[in-house]
Coordinates of C-alpha atoms in Angstrom, one line a residue:
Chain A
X1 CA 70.3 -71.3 -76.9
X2 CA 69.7 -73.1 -80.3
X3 CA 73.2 -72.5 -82.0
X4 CA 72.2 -74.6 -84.7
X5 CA 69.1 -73.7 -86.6
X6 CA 65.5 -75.0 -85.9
X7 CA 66.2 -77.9 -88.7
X8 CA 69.3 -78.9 -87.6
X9 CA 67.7 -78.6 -83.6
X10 CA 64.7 -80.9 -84.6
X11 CA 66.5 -83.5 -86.8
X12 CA 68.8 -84.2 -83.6
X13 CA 66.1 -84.7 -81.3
X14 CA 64.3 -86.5 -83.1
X15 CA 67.2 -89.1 -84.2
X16 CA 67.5 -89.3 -80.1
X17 CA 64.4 -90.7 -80.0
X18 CA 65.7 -93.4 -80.7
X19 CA 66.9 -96.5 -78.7
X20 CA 70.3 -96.1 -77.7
X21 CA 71.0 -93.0 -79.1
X22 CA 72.0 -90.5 -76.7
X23 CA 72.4 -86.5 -78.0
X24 CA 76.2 -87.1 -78.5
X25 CA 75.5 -89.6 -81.1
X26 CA 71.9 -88.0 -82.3
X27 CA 74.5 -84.8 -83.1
X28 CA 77.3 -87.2 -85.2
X29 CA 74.3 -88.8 -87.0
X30 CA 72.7 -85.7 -87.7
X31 CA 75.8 -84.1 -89.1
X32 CA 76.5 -87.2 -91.1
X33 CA 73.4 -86.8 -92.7
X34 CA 73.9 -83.2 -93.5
X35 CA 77.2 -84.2 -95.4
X36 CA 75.4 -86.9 -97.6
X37 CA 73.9 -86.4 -100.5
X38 CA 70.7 -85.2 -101.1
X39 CA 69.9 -88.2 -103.2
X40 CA 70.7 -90.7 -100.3
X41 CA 69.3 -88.6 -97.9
X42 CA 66.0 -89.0 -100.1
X43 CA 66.8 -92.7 -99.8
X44 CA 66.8 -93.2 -96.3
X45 CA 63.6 -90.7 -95.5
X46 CA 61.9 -93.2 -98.3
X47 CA 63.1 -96.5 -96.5
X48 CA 61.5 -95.2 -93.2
X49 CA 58.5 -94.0 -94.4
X50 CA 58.0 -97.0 -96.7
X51 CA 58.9 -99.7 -94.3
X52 CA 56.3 -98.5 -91.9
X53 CA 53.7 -97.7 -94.6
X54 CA 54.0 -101.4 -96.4
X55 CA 54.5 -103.8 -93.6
X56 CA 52.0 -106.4 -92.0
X57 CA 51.9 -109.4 -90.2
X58 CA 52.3 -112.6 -92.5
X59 CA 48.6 -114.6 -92.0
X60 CA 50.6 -117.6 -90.8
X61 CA 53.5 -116.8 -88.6
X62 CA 52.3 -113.0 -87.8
X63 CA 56.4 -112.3 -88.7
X64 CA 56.6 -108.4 -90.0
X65 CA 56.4 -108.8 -93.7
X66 CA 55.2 -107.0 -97.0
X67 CA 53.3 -109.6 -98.4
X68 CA 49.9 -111.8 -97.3
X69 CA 52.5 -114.6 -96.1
X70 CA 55.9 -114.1 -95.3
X71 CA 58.8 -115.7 -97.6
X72 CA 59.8 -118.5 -95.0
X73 CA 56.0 -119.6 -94.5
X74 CA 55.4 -119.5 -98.6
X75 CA 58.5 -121.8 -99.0
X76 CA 58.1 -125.2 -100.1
X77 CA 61.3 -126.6 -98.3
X78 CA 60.7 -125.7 -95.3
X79 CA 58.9 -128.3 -92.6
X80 CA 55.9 -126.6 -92.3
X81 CA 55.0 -129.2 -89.2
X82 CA 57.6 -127.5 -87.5
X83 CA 56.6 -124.5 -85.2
X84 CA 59.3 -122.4 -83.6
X85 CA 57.8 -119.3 -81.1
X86 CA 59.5 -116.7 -80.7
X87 CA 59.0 -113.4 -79.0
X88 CA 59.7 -110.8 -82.4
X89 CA 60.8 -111.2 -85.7
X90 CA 64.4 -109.9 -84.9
X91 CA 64.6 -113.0 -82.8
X92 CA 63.3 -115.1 -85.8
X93 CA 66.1 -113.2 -87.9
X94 CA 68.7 -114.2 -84.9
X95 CA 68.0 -117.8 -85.8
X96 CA 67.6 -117.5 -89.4
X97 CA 70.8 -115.8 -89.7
X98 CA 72.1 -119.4 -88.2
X99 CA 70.8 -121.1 -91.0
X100 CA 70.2 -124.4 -89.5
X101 CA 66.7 -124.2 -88.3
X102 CA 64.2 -125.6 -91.1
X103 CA 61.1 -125.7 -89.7
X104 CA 58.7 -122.6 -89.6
X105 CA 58.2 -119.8 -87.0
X106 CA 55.3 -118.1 -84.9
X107 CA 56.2 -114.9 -84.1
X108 CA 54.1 -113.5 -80.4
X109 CA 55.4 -110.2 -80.6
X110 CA 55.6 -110.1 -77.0
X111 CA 55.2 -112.3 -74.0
X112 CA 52.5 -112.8 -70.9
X113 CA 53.4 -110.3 -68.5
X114 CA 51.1 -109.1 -66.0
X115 CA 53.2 -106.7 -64.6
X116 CA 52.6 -104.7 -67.7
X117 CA 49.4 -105.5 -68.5
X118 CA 50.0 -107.3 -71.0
X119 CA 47.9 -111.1 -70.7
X120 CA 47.6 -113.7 -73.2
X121 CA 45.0 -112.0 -75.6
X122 CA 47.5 -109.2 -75.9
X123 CA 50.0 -111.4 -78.0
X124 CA 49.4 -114.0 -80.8
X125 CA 49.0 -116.6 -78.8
X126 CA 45.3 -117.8 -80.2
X127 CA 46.6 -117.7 -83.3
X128 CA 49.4 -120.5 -82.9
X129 CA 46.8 -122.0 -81.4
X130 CA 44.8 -121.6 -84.5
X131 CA 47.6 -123.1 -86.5
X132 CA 47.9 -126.3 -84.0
X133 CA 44.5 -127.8 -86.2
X134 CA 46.6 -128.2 -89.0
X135 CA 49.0 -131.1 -88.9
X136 CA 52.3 -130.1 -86.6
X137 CA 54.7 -132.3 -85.1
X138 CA 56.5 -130.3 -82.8
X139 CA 56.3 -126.7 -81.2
X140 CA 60.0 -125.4 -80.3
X141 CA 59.5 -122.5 -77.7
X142 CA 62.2 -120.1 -78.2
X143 CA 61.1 -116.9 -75.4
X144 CA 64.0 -115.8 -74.1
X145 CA 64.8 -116.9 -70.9
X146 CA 63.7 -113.7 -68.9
X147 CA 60.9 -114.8 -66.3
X148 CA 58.2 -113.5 -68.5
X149 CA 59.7 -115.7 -71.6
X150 CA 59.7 -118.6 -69.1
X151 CA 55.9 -118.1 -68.4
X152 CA 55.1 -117.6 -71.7
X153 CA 56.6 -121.0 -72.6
X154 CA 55.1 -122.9 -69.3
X155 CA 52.1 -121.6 -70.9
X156 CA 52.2 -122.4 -74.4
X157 CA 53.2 -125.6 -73.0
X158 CA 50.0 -126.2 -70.9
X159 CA 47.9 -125.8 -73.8
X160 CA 49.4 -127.7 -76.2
X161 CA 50.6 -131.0 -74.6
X162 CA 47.3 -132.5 -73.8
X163 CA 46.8 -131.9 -77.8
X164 CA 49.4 -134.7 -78.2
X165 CA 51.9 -132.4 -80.2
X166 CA 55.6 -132.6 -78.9
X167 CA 56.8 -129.2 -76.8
X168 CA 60.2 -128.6 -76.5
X169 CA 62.5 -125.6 -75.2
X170 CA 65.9 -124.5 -76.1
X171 CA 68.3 -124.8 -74.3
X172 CA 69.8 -122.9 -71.7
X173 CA 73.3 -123.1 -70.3
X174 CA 76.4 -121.5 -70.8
X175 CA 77.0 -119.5 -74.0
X176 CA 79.7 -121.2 -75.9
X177 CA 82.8 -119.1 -75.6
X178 CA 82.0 -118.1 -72.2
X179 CA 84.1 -117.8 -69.4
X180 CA 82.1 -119.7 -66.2
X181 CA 83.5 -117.3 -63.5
X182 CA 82.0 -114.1 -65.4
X183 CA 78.3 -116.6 -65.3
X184 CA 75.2 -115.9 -63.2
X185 CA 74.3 -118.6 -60.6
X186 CA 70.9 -119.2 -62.3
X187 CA 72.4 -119.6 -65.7
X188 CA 75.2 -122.3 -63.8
X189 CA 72.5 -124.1 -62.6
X190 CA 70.5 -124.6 -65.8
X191 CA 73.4 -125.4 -67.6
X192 CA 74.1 -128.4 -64.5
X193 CA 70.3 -129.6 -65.0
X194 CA 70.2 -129.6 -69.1
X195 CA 73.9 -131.6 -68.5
X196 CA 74.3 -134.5 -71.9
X197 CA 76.2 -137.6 -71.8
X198 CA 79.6 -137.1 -74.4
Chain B
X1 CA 67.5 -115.2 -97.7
X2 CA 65.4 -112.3 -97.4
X3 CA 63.9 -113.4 -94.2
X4 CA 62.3 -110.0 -93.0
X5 CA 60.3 -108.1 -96.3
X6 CA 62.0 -106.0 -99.6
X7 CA 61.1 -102.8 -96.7
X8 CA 62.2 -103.8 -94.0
X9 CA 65.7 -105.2 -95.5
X10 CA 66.0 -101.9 -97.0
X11 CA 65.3 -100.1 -94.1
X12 CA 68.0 -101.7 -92.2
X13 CA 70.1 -101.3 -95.0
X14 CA 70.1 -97.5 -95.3
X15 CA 70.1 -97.2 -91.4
X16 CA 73.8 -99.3 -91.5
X17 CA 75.2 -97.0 -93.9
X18 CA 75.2 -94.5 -91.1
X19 CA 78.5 -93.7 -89.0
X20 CA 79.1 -96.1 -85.7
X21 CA 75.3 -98.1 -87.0
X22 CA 76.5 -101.8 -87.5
X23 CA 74.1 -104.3 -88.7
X24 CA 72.8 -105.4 -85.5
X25 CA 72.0 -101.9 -84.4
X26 CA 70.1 -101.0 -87.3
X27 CA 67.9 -104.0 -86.9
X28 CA 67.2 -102.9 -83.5
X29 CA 66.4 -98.8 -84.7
X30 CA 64.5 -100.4 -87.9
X31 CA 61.9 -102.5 -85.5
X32 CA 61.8 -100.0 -83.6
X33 CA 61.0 -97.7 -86.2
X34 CA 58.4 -99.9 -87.3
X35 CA 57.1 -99.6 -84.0
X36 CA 56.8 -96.4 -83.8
X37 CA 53.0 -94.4 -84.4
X38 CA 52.8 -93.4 -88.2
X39 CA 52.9 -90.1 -87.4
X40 CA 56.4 -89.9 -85.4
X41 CA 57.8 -91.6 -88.7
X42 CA 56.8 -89.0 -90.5
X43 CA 57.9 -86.7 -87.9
X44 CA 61.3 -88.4 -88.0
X45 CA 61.7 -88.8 -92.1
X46 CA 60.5 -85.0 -92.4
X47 CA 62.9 -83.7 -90.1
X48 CA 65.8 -85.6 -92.1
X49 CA 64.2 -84.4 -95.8
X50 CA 64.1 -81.0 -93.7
X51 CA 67.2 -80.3 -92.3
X52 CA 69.2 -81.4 -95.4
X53 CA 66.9 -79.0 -98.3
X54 CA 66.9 -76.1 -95.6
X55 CA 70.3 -75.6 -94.6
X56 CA 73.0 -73.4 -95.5
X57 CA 76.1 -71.6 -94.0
X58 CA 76.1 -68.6 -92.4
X59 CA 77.8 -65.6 -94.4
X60 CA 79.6 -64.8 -91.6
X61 CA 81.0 -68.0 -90.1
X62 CA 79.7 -70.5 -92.5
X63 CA 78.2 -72.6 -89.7
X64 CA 75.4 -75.0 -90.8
X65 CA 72.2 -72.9 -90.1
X66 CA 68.9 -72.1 -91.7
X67 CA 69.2 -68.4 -91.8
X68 CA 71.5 -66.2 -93.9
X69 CA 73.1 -65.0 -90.9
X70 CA 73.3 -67.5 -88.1
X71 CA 71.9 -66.8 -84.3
X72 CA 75.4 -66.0 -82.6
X73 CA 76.8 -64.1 -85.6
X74 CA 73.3 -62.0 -86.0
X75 CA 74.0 -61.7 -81.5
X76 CA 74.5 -58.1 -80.1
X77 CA 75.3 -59.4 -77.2
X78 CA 78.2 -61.5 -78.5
X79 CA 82.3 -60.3 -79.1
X80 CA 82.8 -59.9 -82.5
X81 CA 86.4 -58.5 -82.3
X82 CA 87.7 -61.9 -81.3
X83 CA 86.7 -65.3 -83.7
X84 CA 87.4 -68.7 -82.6
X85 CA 88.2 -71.0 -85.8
X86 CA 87.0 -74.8 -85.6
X87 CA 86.8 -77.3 -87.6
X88 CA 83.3 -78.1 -87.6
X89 CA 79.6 -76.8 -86.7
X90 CA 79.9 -79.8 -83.8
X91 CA 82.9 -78.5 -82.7
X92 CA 81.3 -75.3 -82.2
X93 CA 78.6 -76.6 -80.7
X94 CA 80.7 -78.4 -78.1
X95 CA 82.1 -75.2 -76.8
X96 CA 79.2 -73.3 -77.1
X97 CA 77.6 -76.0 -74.6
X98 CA 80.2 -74.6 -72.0
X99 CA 79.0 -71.2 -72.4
X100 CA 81.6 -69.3 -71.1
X101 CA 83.1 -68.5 -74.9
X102 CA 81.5 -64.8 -75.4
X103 CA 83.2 -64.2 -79.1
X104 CA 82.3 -65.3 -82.1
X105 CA 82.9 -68.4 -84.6
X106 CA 84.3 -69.0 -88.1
X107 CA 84.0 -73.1 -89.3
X108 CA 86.2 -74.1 -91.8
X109 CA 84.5 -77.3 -92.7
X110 CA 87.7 -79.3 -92.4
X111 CA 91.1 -78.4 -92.4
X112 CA 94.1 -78.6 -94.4
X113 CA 95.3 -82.5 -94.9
X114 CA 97.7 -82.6 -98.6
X115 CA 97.7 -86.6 -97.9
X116 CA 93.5 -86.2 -98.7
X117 CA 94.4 -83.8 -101.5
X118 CA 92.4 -81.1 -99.0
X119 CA 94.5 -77.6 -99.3
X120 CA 94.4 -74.4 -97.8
X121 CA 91.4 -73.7 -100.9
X122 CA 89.0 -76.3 -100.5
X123 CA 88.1 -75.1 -96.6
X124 CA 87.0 -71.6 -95.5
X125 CA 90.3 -70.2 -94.9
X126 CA 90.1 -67.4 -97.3
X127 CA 86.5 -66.4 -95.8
X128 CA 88.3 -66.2 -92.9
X129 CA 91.2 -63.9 -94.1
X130 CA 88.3 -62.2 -95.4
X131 CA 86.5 -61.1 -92.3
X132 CA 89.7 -60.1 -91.3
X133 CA 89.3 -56.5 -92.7
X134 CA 87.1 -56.0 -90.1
X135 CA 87.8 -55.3 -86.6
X136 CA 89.6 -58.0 -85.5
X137 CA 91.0 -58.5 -81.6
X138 CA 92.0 -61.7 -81.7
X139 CA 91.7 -65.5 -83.6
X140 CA 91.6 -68.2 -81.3
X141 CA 92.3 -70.8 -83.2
X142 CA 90.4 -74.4 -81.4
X143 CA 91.2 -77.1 -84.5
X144 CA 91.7 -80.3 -83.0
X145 CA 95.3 -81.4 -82.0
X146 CA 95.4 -84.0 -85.0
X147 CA 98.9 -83.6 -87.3
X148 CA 96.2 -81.8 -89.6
X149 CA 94.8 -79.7 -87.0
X150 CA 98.1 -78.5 -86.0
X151 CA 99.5 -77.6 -89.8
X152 CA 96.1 -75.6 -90.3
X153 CA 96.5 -74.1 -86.7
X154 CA 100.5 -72.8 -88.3
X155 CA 99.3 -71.8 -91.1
X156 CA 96.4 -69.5 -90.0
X157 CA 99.1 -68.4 -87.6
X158 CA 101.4 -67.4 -90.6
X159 CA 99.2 -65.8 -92.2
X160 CA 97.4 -63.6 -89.7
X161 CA 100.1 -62.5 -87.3
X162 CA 101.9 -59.9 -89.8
X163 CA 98.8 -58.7 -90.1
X164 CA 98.8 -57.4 -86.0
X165 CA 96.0 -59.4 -84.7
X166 CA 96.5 -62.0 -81.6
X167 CA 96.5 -65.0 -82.2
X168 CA 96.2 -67.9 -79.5
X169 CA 95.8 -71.9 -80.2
X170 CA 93.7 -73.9 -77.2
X171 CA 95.7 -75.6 -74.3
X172 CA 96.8 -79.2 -75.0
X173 CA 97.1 -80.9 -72.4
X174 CA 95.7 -83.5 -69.9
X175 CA 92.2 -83.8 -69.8
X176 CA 90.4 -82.7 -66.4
X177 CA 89.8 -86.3 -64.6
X178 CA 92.6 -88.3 -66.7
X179 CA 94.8 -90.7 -65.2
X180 CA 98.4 -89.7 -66.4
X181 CA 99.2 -93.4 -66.3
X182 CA 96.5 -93.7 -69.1
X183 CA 97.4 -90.4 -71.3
X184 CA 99.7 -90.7 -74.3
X185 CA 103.9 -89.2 -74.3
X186 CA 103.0 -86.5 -76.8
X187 CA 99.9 -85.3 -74.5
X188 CA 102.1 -85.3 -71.7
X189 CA 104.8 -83.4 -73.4
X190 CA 102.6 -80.8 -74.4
X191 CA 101.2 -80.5 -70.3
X192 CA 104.8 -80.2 -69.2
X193 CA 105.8 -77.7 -72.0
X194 CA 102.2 -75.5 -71.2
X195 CA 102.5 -75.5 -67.6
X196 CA 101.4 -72.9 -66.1
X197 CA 102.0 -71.3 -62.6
X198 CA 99.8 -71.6 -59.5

């Protein structure tokens, strides 16, 4: 039986579309958003709609942006002969949010994986190849280490060495703060092979 | 820096103001978002638009609801001689997803707290004295067992017992599947002090 109402019904299953929200959570969002304003709850209809309305891919690093080229490619100090790949522009924002990195991105929104369908034409993988023409220095692949991002990058990597532009990989090992007993094998064993001198 | 787009920021933004949605969530609900098909956004932004310019309470039991009367209050097939009092539509909803409960609701839309300022006049108590004139069995009274929940449950006591009509307050006790060894004195006070016989 619908003990709410039909609006109240709908605007819960449709918040539990959403990833990880289950109908418990859908229901104390929902009623959240029936106690705000109507003001803010204007806002936040406005912010969804517009977001998905005005975004595009930047021409250069295909990031999710709202203009022609995204702030970090328009940006005069950044190294523009710099590429780092990376799988989706959260994971761009994951290393941007580090503040370190200074080079440029190129954002595949997805990885090769044939189990899904999806092949190399299906992500922007011609068009970092594109940008290889101009001058670059080094291509940093930053998939994650799932066995699709490792293919991806064993790829990517295929391609562009014989072009005589410097591929490398992040590293994988154990996460800093990590407790080895709680670590997978595989990740154990990276971490032995990617060993540095102190 | 602004790494993602104005949108996008925004987005994420209004999606962290909502309860239990930390930053990193709402970067994952905003891609997704963006990911979406046009037309489920709009789905998703009308139903939020929807549910907060349509709703109202019920005249009986103020519940949220988009009628003037809600669905169980306008039920013949419901007991309206004896009310359960909550605190909330959810908390409604989470007994009317037992569906044993038969009776009838009244939400106060809070309860008394003096340390919020909140008294006895800013919830729904006096609606509730009101529907009293009617024919009234008895008030069940299911306010959570908070310090709050327990004054409001006294006070509706007060009240409404020298008028004649029952009134019972919810067991407190341990919760079906809890480990005593995990549960709280004053929970375990209250099981030995409701114990019943078997």
């Amino acid at each position: 039986m619908d003990y709410y109402s039909g609006y109240i019904t709908k605007l819960i299953e449709e918040l539990a579309k959403l990833p990880g929200v289950g109908p418990k959570t859908a229901g104390r969002l929902g009623f959240h958003i029936l106690e705000m304003s109507e003001e803010d709850v204007e806002d936040l209809a406005n912010a969804i709609v517009d977001a998905k309305k005005n975004i595009k891919y930047c021409k250069h690093c295909y990031t999710l942006t709202d203009s022609d080229v995204c702030p970090i490619c328009s940006s005069k100090d950044r190294d523009h002969k710099t590429i780092m790949v990376v799988e989706s522009t959260k994971d761009m924002s994951a290393y941007e949010s580090v503040g370190e990195y200074k080079g440029v991105y190129h954002v595949l929104h997805g990885v090769i994986n044939p189990m899904a369908g999806i092949t190399q034409n299906d992500i922007k993988l011609k068009e970092l190849f594109e940008r290889l023409k101009d001058d670059v220095d080094e291509i940093i692949i930053a998939t994650n280490s799932s066995v699709e991002g490792e293919a991806t990058a064993m790829y990517i990597s295929k391609v562009v060495k014989p072009l005589g532009i410097k591929v490398t990989r992040i590293a994988s090992g154990v996460p800093v703060g990590g407790d080895l007993e709680c670590i997978d094998n595989v990740t154990l064993l990276r971490a032995l092979q990617g060993r540095t001198t102190i």
